[in-house]
Amino acid sequence: MRVSRPRLTVRVRLTLLYTGVFAVCGAILVAITYGLVAGTLPMPTDPEPKDKPATAQTVEKREGVTDEFIVACRTALGDPTADPLLRRKCQAAYEEGLLVGAQTQREATLSDLLGYSLTTLAVVALLAAVAGWIVAGRVLRPVHRITAAARDASENSMAARVALSGPRDELRELADTFDAMLDRLQTAFEGQRRFIANAGHELRTPLTVMQATLDVVLAKPEPTNAELLGMGQEVRAEVDHAKALIEALLTLARTDRGLGGCDPVDLATSAEDAIDGAALPLDAPRLTTSLAPAPTSGDPILLERLAANLIDNAVRYNVPDGEVHVSTATVGDRALLTVTNTGPVVPADAVEGLFEPFRRLLDRTGDGGFGLGLAIVASIAAAHGGEAAARPRPEGGLSVTVSLPANRTGVG
């Protein structure tokens, strides 16, 4: 069985790092100090002048001399008429004793210096470890707060925030970035919940209508052929309604995942194909175009769907005898598709919400739409590296512009 080794925490590693750096710097300082002191103390090669006479006391201090030699030196050094050879031996013993004493003193001084320095370094390194443990804890405190906020955050509760105060350093920037990420996640989760609830409601509506139609007709003992035929037509209409809704949802999900391929496309061609394929009612608003080349790159089918949704919205949310104008152009490095329509006055604060799923213009229902048209437009534009923006017209209606990166190489 494999035994896992205990892992050191970041606080322990930081403490060891602080202590190690301090110990290395302290050791270097001790070595430099020891070298300077050793260089300052003179080497005991010639401790005193040769003409300084020896005495019996100085000879006695020399280590390694016999008692007989000391007694002889006491007699010779006290008697000027003593043997000169003996006096020279005593003088040499005195000088050698001075040399040995100086060496011993130097070694003792350096030894004491090294011992005291290492002891002091060990004590101070221990204090540095304690201080490093405290400092590491304070430094990692924001990280613990971020960890706690991440642990508290869940799909059901995204209200936890770090809200770190203090100087704007790397940890403050990390905490702010984490809070911004939680804000985006909370917005995404709330949008997802609204989307699921709205999608369920939209899908339930045709099912409810079909169920009610079937219950009414089947509750009769002998329904007529006309009643059965009418029931079938109503059920078929609701099936088509649900099918169209599911197709719109699949398109939205497809664009949210990104593009599978990228081909040269002209927005003018996409808009023209969308106009040709539009099933306009007899009382449709008057449609005018101004289609200049607007080459870009992307999925031709999705871009045609984008143009078709814009035109369908412009026709659906219009007024009697209204107008719809479709234009394409290239401005700078952007390819633009703009659809402008007359219609009811749209409040400026309601424009941004129109790009959200299941958000209908002026919250109207029963208009045959799902509230996904502009949401799909925004999703397709984002998948192509562009954006969609709407501007309310003062006299009523909207002007929606899709901006995509232009393809300067042309359309093949």
PDB file of C-alpha atoms in Angstrom, residues 209-395:
ATOM      1  CA  VAL A 209     -53.307  24.067 -25.797  1.00  0.00           C
ATOM      2  CA  MET A 210     -53.003  20.639 -27.412  1.00  0.00           C
ATOM      3  CA  GLN A 211     -54.174  18.911 -24.244  1.00  0.00           C
ATOM      4  CA  ALA A 212     -57.158  21.223 -23.898  1.00  0.00           C
ATOM      5  CA  THR A 213     -58.090  20.745 -27.559  1.00  0.00           C
ATOM      6  CA  LEU A 214     -57.866  16.979 -27.271  1.00  0.00           C
ATOM      7  CA  ASP A 215     -59.834  16.898 -24.008  1.00  0.00           C
ATOM      8  CA  VAL A 216     -62.652  19.012 -25.434  1.00  0.00           C
ATOM      9  CA  VAL A 217     -63.081  16.932 -28.585  1.00  0.00           C
ATOM     10  CA  LEU A 218     -62.512  13.514 -26.999  1.00  0.00           C
ATOM     11  CA  ALA A 219     -64.948  14.304 -24.189  1.00  0.00           C
ATOM     12  CA  LYS A 220     -67.777  14.224 -26.708  1.00  0.00           C
ATOM     13  CA  PRO A 221     -69.431  10.835 -27.182  1.00  0.00           C
ATOM     14  CA  GLU A 222     -69.408  11.035 -30.965  1.00  0.00           C
ATOM     15  CA  PRO A 223     -67.253  13.890 -32.293  1.00  0.00           C
ATOM     16  CA  THR A 224     -67.940  14.853 -35.870  1.00  0.00           C
ATOM     17  CA  ASN A 225     -65.411  14.728 -38.649  1.00  0.00           C
ATOM     18  CA  ALA A 226     -65.285  18.518 -38.703  1.00  0.00           C
ATOM     19  CA  GLU A 227     -64.486  18.592 -34.984  1.00  0.00           C
ATOM     20  CA  LEU A 228     -61.799  15.969 -35.405  1.00  0.00           C
ATOM     21  CA  LEU A 229     -60.381  17.825 -38.385  1.00  0.00           C
ATOM     22  CA  GLY A 230     -60.358  21.086 -36.446  1.00  0.00           C
ATOM     23  CA  MET A 231     -58.684  19.345 -33.513  1.00  0.00           C
ATOM     24  CA  GLY A 232     -56.003  17.978 -35.835  1.00  0.00           C
ATOM     25  CA  GLN A 233     -55.345  21.392 -37.352  1.00  0.00           C
ATOM     26  CA  GLU A 234     -55.043  23.027 -33.940  1.00  0.00           C
ATOM     27  CA  VAL A 235     -52.733  20.271 -32.702  1.00  0.00           C
ATOM     28  CA  ARG A 236     -50.646  20.567 -35.875  1.00  0.00           C
ATOM     29  CA  ALA A 237     -50.360  24.320 -35.415  1.00  0.00           C
ATOM     30  CA  GLU A 238     -49.199  23.895 -31.834  1.00  0.00           C
ATOM     31  CA  VAL A 239     -46.721  21.204 -32.865  1.00  0.00           C
ATOM     32  CA  ASP A 240     -45.277  23.582 -35.460  1.00  0.00           C
ATOM     33  CA  HIS A 241     -45.129  26.252 -32.760  1.00  0.00           C
ATOM     34  CA  ALA A 242     -43.248  23.946 -30.384  1.00  0.00           C
ATOM     35  CA  LYS A 243     -40.976  22.770 -33.194  1.00  0.00           C
ATOM     36  CA  ALA A 244     -40.066  26.343 -34.091  1.00  0.00           C
ATOM     37  CA  LEU A 245     -39.356  27.096 -30.440  1.00  0.00           C
ATOM     38  CA  ILE A 246     -37.117  24.044 -30.064  1.00  0.00           C
ATOM     39  CA  GLU A 247     -35.296  24.967 -33.275  1.00  0.00           C
ATOM     40  CA  ALA A 248     -34.680  28.475 -31.920  1.00  0.00           C
ATOM     41  CA  LEU A 249     -33.397  27.053 -28.640  1.00  0.00           C
ATOM     42  CA  LEU A 250     -31.072  24.679 -30.494  1.00  0.00           C
ATOM     43  CA  THR A 251     -29.759  27.567 -32.591  1.00  0.00           C
ATOM     44  CA  LEU A 252     -29.120  29.585 -29.447  1.00  0.00           C
ATOM     45  CA  ALA A 253     -27.308  26.642 -27.812  1.00  0.00           C
ATOM     46  CA  ARG A 254     -25.264  26.066 -30.969  1.00  0.00           C
ATOM     47  CA  THR A 255     -24.019  29.632 -31.154  1.00  0.00           C
ATOM     48  CA  ASP A 256     -23.223  29.663 -27.440  1.00  0.00           C
ATOM     49  CA  ARG A 257     -20.787  26.773 -28.015  1.00  0.00           C
ATOM     50  CA  GLY A 258     -18.932  28.725 -30.701  1.00  0.00           C
ATOM     51  CA  LEU A 259     -18.409  28.259 -34.433  1.00  0.00           C
ATOM     52  CA  GLY A 260     -17.609  24.925 -36.005  1.00  0.00           C
ATOM     53  CA  GLY A 261     -16.245  26.449 -39.230  1.00  0.00           C
ATOM     54  CA  CYS A 262     -15.376  29.802 -40.759  1.00  0.00           C
ATOM     55  CA  ASP A 263     -15.911  30.754 -44.411  1.00  0.00           C
ATOM     56  CA  PRO A 264     -15.843  34.068 -46.287  1.00  0.00           C
ATOM     57  CA  VAL A 265     -19.311  35.613 -46.191  1.00  0.00           C
ATOM     58  CA  ASP A 266     -20.795  38.861 -47.495  1.00  0.00           C
ATOM     59  CA  LEU A 267     -23.405  40.320 -45.152  1.00  0.00           C
ATOM     60  CA  ALA A 268     -25.095  41.889 -48.182  1.00  0.00           C
ATOM     61  CA  THR A 269     -25.645  38.412 -49.651  1.00  0.00           C
ATOM     62  CA  SER A 270     -26.872  37.080 -46.299  1.00  0.00           C
ATOM     63  CA  ALA A 271     -29.360  39.941 -45.973  1.00  0.00           C
ATOM     64  CA  GLU A 272     -30.571  39.502 -49.560  1.00  0.00           C
ATOM     65  CA  ASP A 273     -31.076  35.742 -49.063  1.00  0.00           C
ATOM     66  CA  ALA A 274     -32.936  36.398 -45.791  1.00  0.00           C
ATOM     67  CA  ILE A 275     -35.246  38.876 -47.538  1.00  0.00           C
ATOM     68  CA  ASP A 276     -35.918  36.434 -50.391  1.00  0.00           C
ATOM     69  CA  GLY A 277     -36.733  33.652 -47.925  1.00  0.00           C
ATOM     70  CA  ALA A 278     -38.905  35.752 -45.607  1.00  0.00           C
ATOM     71  CA  ALA A 279     -42.595  34.857 -45.520  1.00  0.00           C
ATOM     72  CA  LEU A 280     -43.965  38.380 -45.380  1.00  0.00           C
ATOM     73  CA  PRO A 281     -47.710  38.884 -44.800  1.00  0.00           C
ATOM     74  CA  LEU A 282     -49.807  40.835 -47.261  1.00  0.00           C
ATOM     75  CA  ASP A 283     -49.991  43.807 -44.909  1.00  0.00           C
ATOM     76  CA  ALA A 284     -46.225  43.734 -44.243  1.00  0.00           C
ATOM     77  CA  PRO A 285     -44.418  47.061 -43.837  1.00  0.00           C
ATOM     78  CA  ARG A 286     -42.697  48.538 -46.873  1.00  0.00           C
ATOM     79  CA  LEU A 287     -39.207  47.043 -47.164  1.00  0.00           C
ATOM     80  CA  THR A 288     -36.297  49.015 -48.617  1.00  0.00           C
ATOM     81  CA  THR A 289     -32.652  48.035 -48.899  1.00  0.00           C
ATOM     82  CA  SER A 290     -29.242  49.624 -49.286  1.00  0.00           C
ATOM     83  CA  LEU A 291     -26.857  46.669 -49.591  1.00  0.00           C
ATOM     84  CA  ALA A 292     -23.203  47.589 -50.054  1.00  0.00           C
ATOM     85  CA  PRO A 293     -20.473  44.914 -49.905  1.00  0.00           C
ATOM     86  CA  ALA A 294     -19.691  43.944 -46.296  1.00  0.00           C
ATOM     87  CA  PRO A 295     -17.292  40.976 -46.398  1.00  0.00           C
ATOM     88  CA  THR A 296     -16.668  39.055 -43.194  1.00  0.00           C
ATOM     89  CA  SER A 297     -15.910  35.485 -42.101  1.00  0.00           C
ATOM     90  CA  GLY A 298     -18.140  32.964 -40.377  1.00  0.00           C
ATOM     91  CA  ASP A 299     -20.932  30.452 -40.784  1.00  0.00           C
ATOM     92  CA  PRO A 300     -23.123  31.419 -43.796  1.00  0.00           C
ATOM     93  CA  ILE A 301     -26.192  29.646 -42.412  1.00  0.00           C
ATOM     94  CA  LEU A 302     -25.972  31.338 -39.020  1.00  0.00           C
ATOM     95  CA  LEU A 303     -25.335  34.764 -40.544  1.00  0.00           C
ATOM     96  CA  GLU A 304     -28.372  34.341 -42.792  1.00  0.00           C
ATOM     97  CA  ARG A 305     -30.364  33.339 -39.704  1.00  0.00           C
ATOM     98  CA  LEU A 306     -29.096  36.494 -37.988  1.00  0.00           C
ATOM     99  CA  ALA A 307     -30.335  38.682 -40.834  1.00  0.00           C
ATOM    100  CA  ALA A 308     -33.644  36.774 -40.989  1.00  0.00           C
ATOM    101  CA  ASN A 309     -34.258  37.294 -37.270  1.00  0.00           C
ATOM    102  CA  LEU A 310     -33.588  41.024 -37.552  1.00  0.00           C
ATOM    103  CA  ILE A 311     -35.987  41.347 -40.483  1.00  0.00           C
ATOM    104  CA  ASP A 312     -38.632  39.190 -38.788  1.00  0.00           C
ATOM    105  CA  ASN A 313     -38.455  41.311 -35.629  1.00  0.00           C
ATOM    106  CA  ALA A 314     -38.615  44.532 -37.635  1.00  0.00           C
ATOM    107  CA  VAL A 315     -41.732  43.294 -39.445  1.00  0.00           C
ATOM    108  CA  ARG A 316     -43.397  41.775 -36.387  1.00  0.00           C
ATOM    109  CA  TYR A 317     -42.994  44.784 -34.079  1.00  0.00           C
ATOM    110  CA  ASN A 318     -44.087  47.467 -36.482  1.00  0.00           C
ATOM    111  CA  VAL A 319     -47.112  49.657 -37.076  1.00  0.00           C
ATOM    112  CA  PRO A 320     -49.630  49.672 -39.916  1.00  0.00           C
ATOM    113  CA  ASP A 321     -48.163  51.224 -43.078  1.00  0.00           C
ATOM    114  CA  GLY A 322     -44.745  51.090 -41.399  1.00  0.00           C
ATOM    115  CA  GLU A 323     -41.327  50.775 -42.976  1.00  0.00           C
ATOM    116  CA  VAL A 324     -38.294  48.507 -42.665  1.00  0.00           C
ATOM    117  CA  HIS A 325     -34.906  49.467 -44.033  1.00  0.00           C
ATOM    118  CA  VAL A 326     -32.026  46.990 -44.364  1.00  0.00           C
ATOM    119  CA  SER A 327     -28.506  48.228 -45.084  1.00  0.00           C
ATOM    120  CA  THR A 328     -24.992  46.785 -45.142  1.00  0.00           C
ATOM    121  CA  ALA A 329     -21.651  48.565 -45.304  1.00  0.00           C
ATOM    122  CA  THR A 330     -17.979  48.333 -44.385  1.00  0.00           C
ATOM    123  CA  VAL A 331     -16.684  51.012 -42.029  1.00  0.00           C
ATOM    124  CA  GLY A 332     -13.014  50.799 -41.151  1.00  0.00           C
ATOM    125  CA  ASP A 333     -12.288  47.235 -40.094  1.00  0.00           C
ATOM    126  CA  ARG A 334     -15.939  46.391 -39.353  1.00  0.00           C
ATOM    127  CA  ALA A 335     -18.667  44.892 -41.505  1.00  0.00           C
ATOM    128  CA  LEU A 336     -22.049  46.324 -40.534  1.00  0.00           C
ATOM    129  CA  LEU A 337     -25.619  45.098 -40.963  1.00  0.00           C
ATOM    130  CA  THR A 338     -28.304  47.558 -39.870  1.00  0.00           C
ATOM    131  CA  VAL A 339     -32.064  46.967 -39.775  1.00  0.00           C
ATOM    132  CA  THR A 340     -34.253  49.968 -38.962  1.00  0.00           C
ATOM    133  CA  ASN A 341     -38.001  49.815 -38.498  1.00  0.00           C
ATOM    134  CA  THR A 342     -40.851  52.037 -37.508  1.00  0.00           C
ATOM    135  CA  GLY A 343     -43.000  50.981 -34.602  1.00  0.00           C
ATOM    136  CA  PRO A 344     -44.056  51.895 -31.067  1.00  0.00           C
ATOM    137  CA  VAL A 345     -41.777  54.050 -28.950  1.00  0.00           C
ATOM    138  CA  VAL A 346     -39.314  51.913 -27.002  1.00  0.00           C
ATOM    139  CA  PRO A 347     -37.987  53.269 -23.662  1.00  0.00           C
ATOM    140  CA  ALA A 348     -34.230  53.653 -23.701  1.00  0.00           C
ATOM    141  CA  ASP A 349     -33.827  51.649 -20.485  1.00  0.00           C
ATOM    142  CA  ALA A 350     -35.659  48.678 -22.037  1.00  0.00           C
ATOM    143  CA  VAL A 351     -33.395  48.342 -25.089  1.00  0.00           C
ATOM    144  CA  GLU A 352     -30.614  46.336 -23.444  1.00  0.00           C
ATOM    145  CA  GLY A 353     -33.079  43.787 -22.081  1.00  0.00           C
ATOM    146  CA  LEU A 354     -34.378  43.030 -25.573  1.00  0.00           C
ATOM    147  CA  PHE A 355     -31.259  40.931 -26.219  1.00  0.00           C
ATOM    148  CA  GLU A 356     -32.113  38.619 -23.321  1.00  0.00           C
ATOM    149  CA  PRO A 357     -33.931  35.334 -24.053  1.00  0.00           C
ATOM    150  CA  PHE A 358     -37.747  35.416 -23.929  1.00  0.00           C
ATOM    151  CA  ARG A 359     -37.820  39.215 -23.595  1.00  0.00           C
ATOM    152  CA  ARG A 360     -40.496  40.593 -25.926  1.00  0.00           C
ATOM    153  CA  LEU A 361     -40.797  44.160 -27.067  1.00  0.00           C
ATOM    154  CA  LEU A 362     -42.837  46.057 -24.472  1.00  0.00           C
ATOM    155  CA  ASP A 363     -43.550  42.670 -22.827  1.00  0.00           C
ATOM    156  CA  ARG A 364     -46.153  41.861 -25.457  1.00  0.00           C
ATOM    157  CA  THR A 365     -47.436  38.319 -25.678  1.00  0.00           C
ATOM    158  CA  GLY A 366     -49.547  36.566 -28.245  1.00  0.00           C
ATOM    159  CA  ASP A 367     -47.636  38.101 -31.162  1.00  0.00           C
ATOM    160  CA  GLY A 368     -46.429  34.773 -32.515  1.00  0.00           C
ATOM    161  CA  GLY A 369     -42.841  35.320 -31.343  1.00  0.00           C
ATOM    162  CA  PHE A 370     -40.861  33.613 -28.629  1.00  0.00           C
ATOM    163  CA  GLY A 371     -38.743  36.539 -27.474  1.00  0.00           C
ATOM    164  CA  LEU A 372     -35.625  34.784 -28.795  1.00  0.00           C
ATOM    165  CA  GLY A 373     -35.026  36.736 -31.996  1.00  0.00           C
ATOM    166  CA  LEU A 374     -32.625  39.360 -30.716  1.00  0.00           C
ATOM    167  CA  ALA A 375     -31.113  36.914 -28.194  1.00  0.00           C
ATOM    168  CA  ILE A 376     -30.127  34.674 -31.098  1.00  0.00           C
ATOM    169  CA  VAL A 377     -28.828  37.696 -33.018  1.00  0.00           C
ATOM    170  CA  ALA A 378     -26.597  38.709 -30.098  1.00  0.00           C
ATOM    171  CA  SER A 379     -25.375  35.133 -29.630  1.00  0.00           C
ATOM    172  CA  ILE A 380     -24.514  34.697 -33.323  1.00  0.00           C
ATOM    173  CA  ALA A 381     -22.742  38.058 -33.403  1.00  0.00           C
ATOM    174  CA  ALA A 382     -20.703  37.174 -30.296  1.00  0.00           C
ATOM    175  CA  ALA A 383     -19.779  33.791 -31.787  1.00  0.00           C
ATOM    176  CA  HIS A 384     -18.376  35.647 -34.822  1.00  0.00           C
ATOM    177  CA  GLY A 385     -16.322  38.025 -32.690  1.00  0.00           C
ATOM    178  CA  GLY A 386     -18.771  40.901 -33.082  1.00  0.00           C
ATOM    179  CA  GLU A 387     -21.582  42.564 -31.217  1.00  0.00           C
ATOM    180  CA  ALA A 388     -25.173  43.661 -31.650  1.00  0.00           C
ATOM    181  CA  ALA A 389     -26.514  46.998 -30.433  1.00  0.00           C
ATOM    182  CA  ALA A 390     -29.931  48.599 -30.600  1.00  0.00           C
ATOM    183  CA  ARG A 391     -30.907  52.254 -30.577  1.00  0.00           C
ATOM    184  CA  PRO A 392     -34.496  53.466 -30.085  1.00  0.00           C
ATOM    185  CA  ARG A 393     -35.770  55.926 -32.653  1.00  0.00           C
ATOM    186  CA  PRO A 394     -37.377  59.103 -31.245  1.00  0.00           C
ATOM    187  CA  GLU A 395     -40.403  58.734 -33.555  1.00  0.00           C
TER     188      GLU A 395
END
